[in-house]
PDB file of C-alpha atoms and ligand atoms in Angstrom:
ATOM      1  CA  UNK I  14      12.757  -3.752 -13.748  1.00 95.00           C
ATOM      2  CA  UNK I  15      12.826  -2.505  -9.928  1.00 98.00           C
ATOM      3  CA  UNK I  16       9.454  -0.947  -8.444  1.00 98.00           C
ATOM      4  CA  UNK I  17       8.665   0.806  -5.497  1.00 98.00           C
ATOM      5  CA  UNK I  18       4.922   0.534  -4.279  1.00 98.00           C
ATOM      6  CA  UNK I  19       4.522   3.682  -2.045  1.00 97.00           C
ATOM      7  CA  UNK I  20       1.316   4.434   0.357  1.00 96.00           C
ATOM      8  CA  UNK I  21       0.014   4.552   3.885  1.00 95.00           C
ATOM      9  CA  UNK I  22      -0.706   0.976   4.535  1.00 97.00           C
ATOM     10  CA  UNK I  23      -2.633   1.941   7.801  1.00 96.00           C
ATOM     11  CA  UNK I  24      -2.883  -1.152   7.954  1.00 98.00           C
ATOM     12  CA  UNK I  25      -2.346  -3.542   4.878  1.00 98.00           C
ATOM     13  CA  UNK I  26      -5.602  -4.835   3.355  1.00 98.00           C
ATOM     14  CA  UNK I  27      -6.145  -7.654   0.845  1.00 98.00           C
ATOM     15  CA  UNK I  28      -6.531  -4.882  -1.982  1.00 98.00           C
ATOM     16  CA  UNK I  29      -2.953  -3.628  -1.380  1.00 98.00           C
ATOM     17  CA  UNK I  30      -1.860  -7.553  -1.162  1.00 98.00           C
ATOM     18  CA  UNK I  31      -3.262  -8.184  -4.377  1.00 98.00           C
ATOM     19  CA  UNK I  32      -1.632  -5.373  -5.970  1.00 98.00           C
ATOM     20  CA  UNK I  33       1.839  -6.343  -4.420  1.00 98.00           C
ATOM     21  CA  UNK I  34       1.500  -9.836  -5.472  1.00 98.00           C
ATOM     22  CA  UNK I  35       0.600  -8.824  -9.109  1.00 98.00           C
ATOM     23  CA  UNK I  36       3.282  -6.198  -9.145  1.00 98.00           C
ATOM     24  CA  UNK I  37       5.752  -8.734  -7.856  1.00 98.00           C
ATOM     25  CA  UNK I  38       5.186 -11.159 -10.683  1.00 98.00           C
ATOM     26  CA  UNK I  39       5.776  -8.396 -13.267  1.00 97.00           C
ATOM     27  CA  UNK I  40       8.914  -6.907 -11.429  1.00 98.00           C
ATOM     28  CA  UNK I  41      12.325  -8.174 -10.766  1.00 98.00           C
ATOM     29  CA  UNK I  42      11.930  -6.570  -7.293  1.00 98.00           C
ATOM     30  CA  UNK I  43       9.327  -4.822  -5.576  1.00 98.00           C
ATOM     31  CA  UNK I  44       9.993  -2.558  -2.336  1.00 98.00           C
ATOM     32  CA  UNK I  45       7.042  -1.496  -0.464  1.00 98.00           C
ATOM     33  CA  UNK I  46       7.359   1.909   0.825  1.00 98.00           C
ATOM     34  CA  UNK I  47       5.468   3.090   3.783  1.00 96.00           C
ATOM     35  CA  UNK I  48       5.981   6.779   3.387  1.00 94.00           C
ATOM     36  CA  UNK I  49       6.484   8.476   6.656  1.00 91.00           C
ATOM     37  CA  UNK I  50       5.890  12.068   5.692  1.00 75.00           C
ATOM     38  CA  UNK I  51       2.243  11.751   5.251  1.00 60.00           C
ATOM     39  CA  UNK I  52       0.217  14.150   7.013  1.00 58.00           C
ATOM     40  CA  UNK I  53      -2.566  11.828   7.515  1.00 61.00           C
ATOM     41  CA  UNK I  54      -2.539  10.917  11.014  1.00 76.00           C
ATOM     42  CA  UNK I  55      -2.330   7.573  11.485  1.00 91.00           C
ATOM     43  CA  UNK I  56      -3.953   4.962  13.285  1.00 94.00           C
ATOM     44  CA  UNK I  57      -0.871   2.678  13.499  1.00 95.00           C
ATOM     45  CA  UNK I  58       2.873   3.390  13.823  1.00 93.00           C
ATOM     46  CA  UNK I  59       5.158   3.091  10.929  1.00 94.00           C
ATOM     47  CA  UNK I  60       6.912   0.063  12.690  1.00 95.00           C
ATOM     48  CA  UNK I  61       3.785  -1.391  13.290  1.00 96.00           C
ATOM     49  CA  UNK I  62       2.870  -1.055   9.690  1.00 96.00           C
ATOM     50  CA  UNK I  63       5.919  -2.515   8.325  1.00 97.00           C
ATOM     51  CA  UNK I  64       5.673  -5.572  10.719  1.00 98.00           C
ATOM     52  CA  UNK I  65       2.296  -6.238   9.619  1.00 98.00           C
ATOM     53  CA  UNK I  66       3.435  -6.011   5.894  1.00 98.00           C
ATOM     54  CA  UNK I  67       6.433  -8.123   6.414  1.00 98.00           C
ATOM     55  CA  UNK I  68       4.309 -10.689   7.689  1.00 97.00           C
ATOM     56  CA  UNK I  69       1.786 -10.327   4.852  1.00 97.00           C
ATOM     57  CA  UNK I  70       4.449 -10.764   2.009  1.00 98.00           C
ATOM     58  CA  UNK I  71       6.796 -13.361   3.618  1.00 97.00           C
ATOM     59  CA  UNK I  72       5.775 -15.898   0.832  1.00 97.00           C
ATOM     60  CA  UNK I  73       6.971 -13.394  -1.666  1.00 98.00           C
ATOM     61  CA  UNK I  74      10.881 -13.508  -2.218  1.00 97.00           C
ATOM     62  CA  UNK I  75      11.582 -10.673  -4.389  1.00 98.00           C
ATOM     63  CA  UNK I  76       9.565  -7.991  -1.865  1.00 98.00           C
ATOM     64  CA  UNK I  77      10.946  -6.108   0.772  1.00 98.00           C
ATOM     65  CA  UNK I  78       9.411  -3.208   2.829  1.00 98.00           C
ATOM     66  CA  UNK I  79      10.877  -0.199   4.334  1.00 97.00           C
ATOM     67  CA  UNK I  80      10.158   3.240   5.956  1.00 96.00           C
ATOM     68  CA  UNK I  81      10.706   6.009   3.462  1.00 95.00           C
ATOM     69  CA  UNK I  82      10.563   9.958   3.636  1.00 92.00           C
ATOM     70  CA  UNK I  83      10.670  12.812   1.195  1.00 93.00           C
ATOM     71  CA  UNK I  84       9.214  12.886  -2.434  1.00 95.00           C
ATOM     72  CA  UNK I  85       8.410   9.554  -3.767  1.00 95.00           C
ATOM     73  CA  UNK I  86       9.955  10.056  -7.134  1.00 95.00           C
ATOM     74  CA  UNK I  87      13.404  11.002  -5.326  1.00 95.00           C
ATOM     75  CA  UNK I  88      12.861   8.024  -3.186  1.00 95.00           C
ATOM     76  CA  UNK I  89      12.516   5.847  -6.295  1.00 96.00           C
ATOM     77  CA  UNK I  90      15.787   6.908  -7.600  1.00 94.00           C
ATOM     78  CA  UNK I  91      17.482   6.809  -4.331  1.00 94.00           C
ATOM     79  CA  UNK I  92      16.643   2.897  -4.280  1.00 95.00           C
ATOM     80  CA  UNK I  93      17.340   2.399  -7.883  1.00 97.00           C
ATOM     81  CA  UNK I  94      14.002   1.987  -9.197  1.00 98.00           C
ATOM     82  CA  UNK I  95      12.669   2.944 -12.368  1.00 97.00           C
ATOM     83  CA  UNK I  96       9.039   2.211 -11.626  1.00 98.00           C
ATOM     84  CA  UNK I  97       6.359   3.445  -9.267  1.00 98.00           C
ATOM     85  CA  UNK I  98       3.345   1.334  -8.841  1.00 98.00           C
ATOM     86  CA  UNK I  99      -0.113   2.556  -7.667  1.00 98.00           C
ATOM     87  CA  UNK I 100      -3.537   0.889  -7.615  1.00 97.00           C
ATOM     88  CA  UNK I 101      -6.603   2.061  -8.717  1.00 97.00           C
ATOM     89  CA  UNK I 102      -9.986   1.193  -7.494  1.00 96.00           C
ATOM     90  CA  UNK I 103     -12.360   3.636  -9.499  1.00 92.00           C
ATOM     91  CA  UNK I 104     -12.605   6.552 -11.271  1.00 92.00           C
ATOM     92  CA  UNK I 105     -12.950   8.634  -8.121  1.00 90.00           C
ATOM     93  CA  UNK I 106      -8.935   7.567  -7.573  1.00 93.00           C
ATOM     94  CA  UNK I 107      -8.134   8.554 -10.845  1.00 94.00           C
ATOM     95  CA  UNK I 108      -8.179  12.459 -10.404  1.00 94.00           C
ATOM     96  CA  UNK I 109      -5.566  12.110  -7.256  1.00 94.00           C
ATOM     97  CA  UNK I 110      -3.437   9.400  -8.915  1.00 96.00           C
ATOM     98  CA  UNK I 111      -3.117  11.613 -11.944  1.00 96.00           C
ATOM     99  CA  UNK I 112      -2.167  14.511 -10.234  1.00 96.00           C
ATOM    100  CA  UNK I 113       0.488  12.373  -8.347  1.00 95.00           C
ATOM    101  CA  UNK I 114       2.089  10.710 -11.370  1.00 97.00           C
ATOM    102  CA  UNK I 115       2.312  14.064 -13.366  1.00 97.00           C
ATOM    103  CA  UNK I 116       3.916  15.603 -10.429  1.00 96.00           C
ATOM    104  CA  UNK I 117       6.333  12.768 -10.408  1.00 96.00           C
ATOM    105  CA  UNK I 118       7.061  12.519 -13.843  1.00 95.00           C
ATOM    106  CA  UNK I 119       8.083  16.045 -13.852  1.00 96.00           C
ATOM    107  CA  UNK I 120      10.435  15.630 -10.796  1.00 94.00           C
ATOM    108  CA  UNK I 121      11.825  12.305 -12.133  1.00 94.00           C
ATOM    109  CA  UNK I 122      11.039  11.982 -15.719  1.00 96.00           C
ATOM    110  CA  UNK I 123      13.054   8.530 -15.994  1.00 96.00           C
ATOM    111  CA  UNK I 124      10.838   6.859 -13.302  1.00 97.00           C
ATOM    112  CA  UNK I 125       7.593   5.628 -14.995  1.00 97.00           C
ATOM    113  CA  UNK I 126       4.183   5.185 -12.767  1.00 98.00           C
ATOM    114  CA  UNK I 127       2.505   1.761 -13.470  1.00 98.00           C
ATOM    115  CA  UNK I 128      -1.086   1.675 -12.537  1.00 98.00           C
ATOM    116  CA  UNK I 129      -2.819  -1.799 -11.570  1.00 98.00           C
ATOM    117  CA  UNK I 130      -6.386  -1.872 -11.688  1.00 97.00           C
ATOM    118  CA  UNK I 131      -7.878  -3.462  -8.439  1.00 96.00           C
ATOM    119  CA  UNK I 132      -9.848  -6.650  -8.687  1.00 96.00           C
ATOM    120  CA  UNK I 133     -13.462  -6.148  -8.415  1.00 96.00           C
ATOM    121  CA  UNK I 134     -13.850  -7.952  -4.993  1.00 95.00           C
ATOM    122  CA  UNK I 135     -11.464  -5.290  -3.607  1.00 96.00           C
ATOM    123  CA  UNK I 136     -12.423  -2.156  -5.542  1.00 95.00           C
ATOM    124  CA  UNK I 137     -14.165  -0.843  -2.518  1.00 95.00           C
ATOM    125  CA  UNK I 138     -11.841  -1.793   0.106  1.00 97.00           C
ATOM    126  CA  UNK I 139      -9.711   0.690   1.863  1.00 97.00           C
ATOM    127  CA  UNK I 140      -7.942   0.872   5.171  1.00 97.00           C
ATOM    128  CA  UNK I 141     -10.179   3.136   6.602  1.00 96.00           C
ATOM    129  CA  UNK I 142     -12.999   0.561   5.807  1.00 96.00           C
ATOM    130  CA  UNK I 143     -11.064  -2.083   7.529  1.00 97.00           C
ATOM    131  CA  UNK I 144     -10.965   0.331  10.627  1.00 97.00           C
ATOM    132  CA  UNK I 145     -14.606   1.250  10.688  1.00 97.00           C
ATOM    133  CA  UNK I 146     -15.261  -2.451  10.736  1.00 97.00           C
ATOM    134  CA  UNK I 147     -12.967  -3.195  13.445  1.00 97.00           C
ATOM    135  CA  UNK I 148     -14.176  -0.197  15.275  1.00 96.00           C
ATOM    136  CA  UNK I 149     -17.752  -1.652  15.277  1.00 97.00           C
ATOM    137  CA  UNK I 150     -16.587  -5.370  15.969  1.00 95.00           C
ATOM    138  CA  UNK I 151     -17.838  -6.537  12.668  1.00 96.00           C
ATOM    139  CA  UNK I 152     -16.561  -9.289  10.326  1.00 97.00           C
ATOM    140  CA  UNK I 153     -13.023  -8.658   8.907  1.00 97.00           C
ATOM    141  CA  UNK I 154     -12.119 -11.860   7.489  1.00 96.00           C
ATOM    142  CA  UNK I 155     -12.771 -10.485   3.549  1.00 95.00           C
ATOM    143  CA  UNK I 156     -10.602  -7.350   4.095  1.00 97.00           C
ATOM    144  CA  UNK I 157      -7.337  -8.107   5.852  1.00 98.00           C
ATOM    145  CA  UNK I 158      -5.855 -11.370   6.903  1.00 96.00           C
ATOM    146  CA  UNK I 159      -6.093 -12.836   9.965  1.00 97.00           C
ATOM    147  CA  UNK I 160      -2.998 -11.139  11.665  1.00 97.00           C
ATOM    148  CA  UNK I 161      -3.833  -7.698  10.749  1.00 98.00           C
ATOM    149  CA  UNK I 162      -7.492  -8.615  11.883  1.00 98.00           C
ATOM    150  CA  UNK I 163      -6.045  -9.507  15.372  1.00 97.00           C
ATOM    151  CA  UNK I 164      -4.028  -6.262  15.266  1.00 97.00           C
ATOM    152  CA  UNK I 165      -7.220  -4.068  14.463  1.00 98.00           C
ATOM    153  CA  UNK I 166      -9.005  -5.516  17.171  1.00 96.00           C
ATOM    154  CA  UNK I 167      -6.400  -5.202  19.703  1.00 96.00           C
ATOM    155  CA  UNK I 168      -6.440  -1.566  18.531  1.00 94.00           C
ATOM    156  CA  UNK I 169      -9.910  -0.936  19.014  1.00 93.00           C
ATOM    157  CA  UNK I 170     -10.427  -3.247  22.059  1.00 85.00           C
TER     158      UNK I 170
HETATM  159  P1  ADP S   8      -2.070   6.468  -0.186  1.00 76.53           P
HETATM  160  O1  ADP S   8      -2.258   7.393   1.271  1.00 76.53           O
HETATM  161  O2  ADP S   8      -0.724   6.981  -0.752  1.00 76.53           O
HETATM  162  O3  ADP S   8      -3.197   6.714  -1.002  1.00 76.53           O
HETATM  163  P2  ADP S   8      -3.031   3.907   0.760  1.00 76.53           P
HETATM  164  O4  ADP S   8      -2.366   2.832   1.554  1.00 76.53           O
HETATM  165  O5  ADP S   8      -4.366   4.114   0.798  1.00 76.53           O
HETATM  166  O6  ADP S   8      -1.909   5.098   0.452  1.00 76.53           O
HETATM  167  O7  ADP S   8      -2.766   3.054  -0.751  1.00 76.53           O
HETATM  168  C1  ADP S   8      -1.580   3.025  -1.410  1.00 76.53           C
HETATM  169  C2  ADP S   8      -2.006   2.522  -2.941  1.00 76.53           C
HETATM  170  O8  ADP S   8      -2.670   1.371  -2.989  1.00 76.53           O
HETATM  171  C3  ADP S   8      -2.798   3.877  -3.845  1.00 76.53           C
HETATM  172  O9  ADP S   8      -2.372   3.662  -5.239  1.00 76.53           O
HETATM  173  C4  ADP S   8      -4.311   2.920  -3.355  1.00 76.53           C
HETATM  174  O10 ADP S   8      -4.979   3.603  -4.621  1.00 76.53           O
HETATM  175  C5  ADP S   8      -4.008   1.721  -3.746  1.00 76.53           C
HETATM  176  N1  ADP S   8      -5.012   0.633  -3.099  1.00 76.53           N
HETATM  177  C6  ADP S   8      -5.229   0.854  -1.959  1.00 76.53           C
HETATM  178  N2  ADP S   8      -6.543  -0.029  -1.346  1.00 76.53           N
HETATM  179  C7  ADP S   8      -6.325  -0.727  -2.674  1.00 76.53           C
HETATM  180  C8  ADP S   8      -7.352  -1.740  -3.235  1.00 76.53           C
HETATM  181  N3  ADP S   8      -8.613  -2.033  -2.139  1.00 76.53           N
HETATM  182  N4  ADP S   8      -7.276  -2.266  -4.295  1.00 76.53           N
HETATM  183  C9  ADP S   8      -6.142  -1.847  -5.120  1.00 76.53           C
HETATM  184  N5  ADP S   8      -5.375  -0.523  -4.744  1.00 76.53           N
HETATM  185  C10 ADP S   8      -5.512  -0.043  -3.762  1.00 76.53           C
END
């Protein structure tokens, strides 16, 4: 199975990376898609996000990273994927994810959304949390890898 893992990744955290590693071990190929039509104003450019993700997944041979646009369900078909991977951290993620997955199954009935549950140590972790910690010069080592931590520190210096 070929899967896409779409998201903002602004920036990639250990929570994302855990989902990526687990999804990559289940799938033949995993394409990480930085969705570029997101209205959320970003901290990092799409190119910066791609570069940080590529650095983090260099050890995973069946994983690639692209910048995508348009509808996720249509993008999946465009790259030949039949699975969309999403991570669920808590009940609070569920409602939003259910809406997305239901819309996606209506748009592309042949593409299945697969949810992977966050590990407990990452269930509170978001890109926003990492940015708040960086903005306050706090310890980032439990949340993002060293390379991303350095980029975050540069951004908030
Ligand atoms: P989006 O804007 O699409 O929610 P994110 O980059 O915030 O983009 O998240 C992409 C996906 O990764 C979502 O399914 C989200 O629930 C999941 N995710 C984010 N952080 C974590 C985490 N700490 N553990 C597990 N899944 C996560």
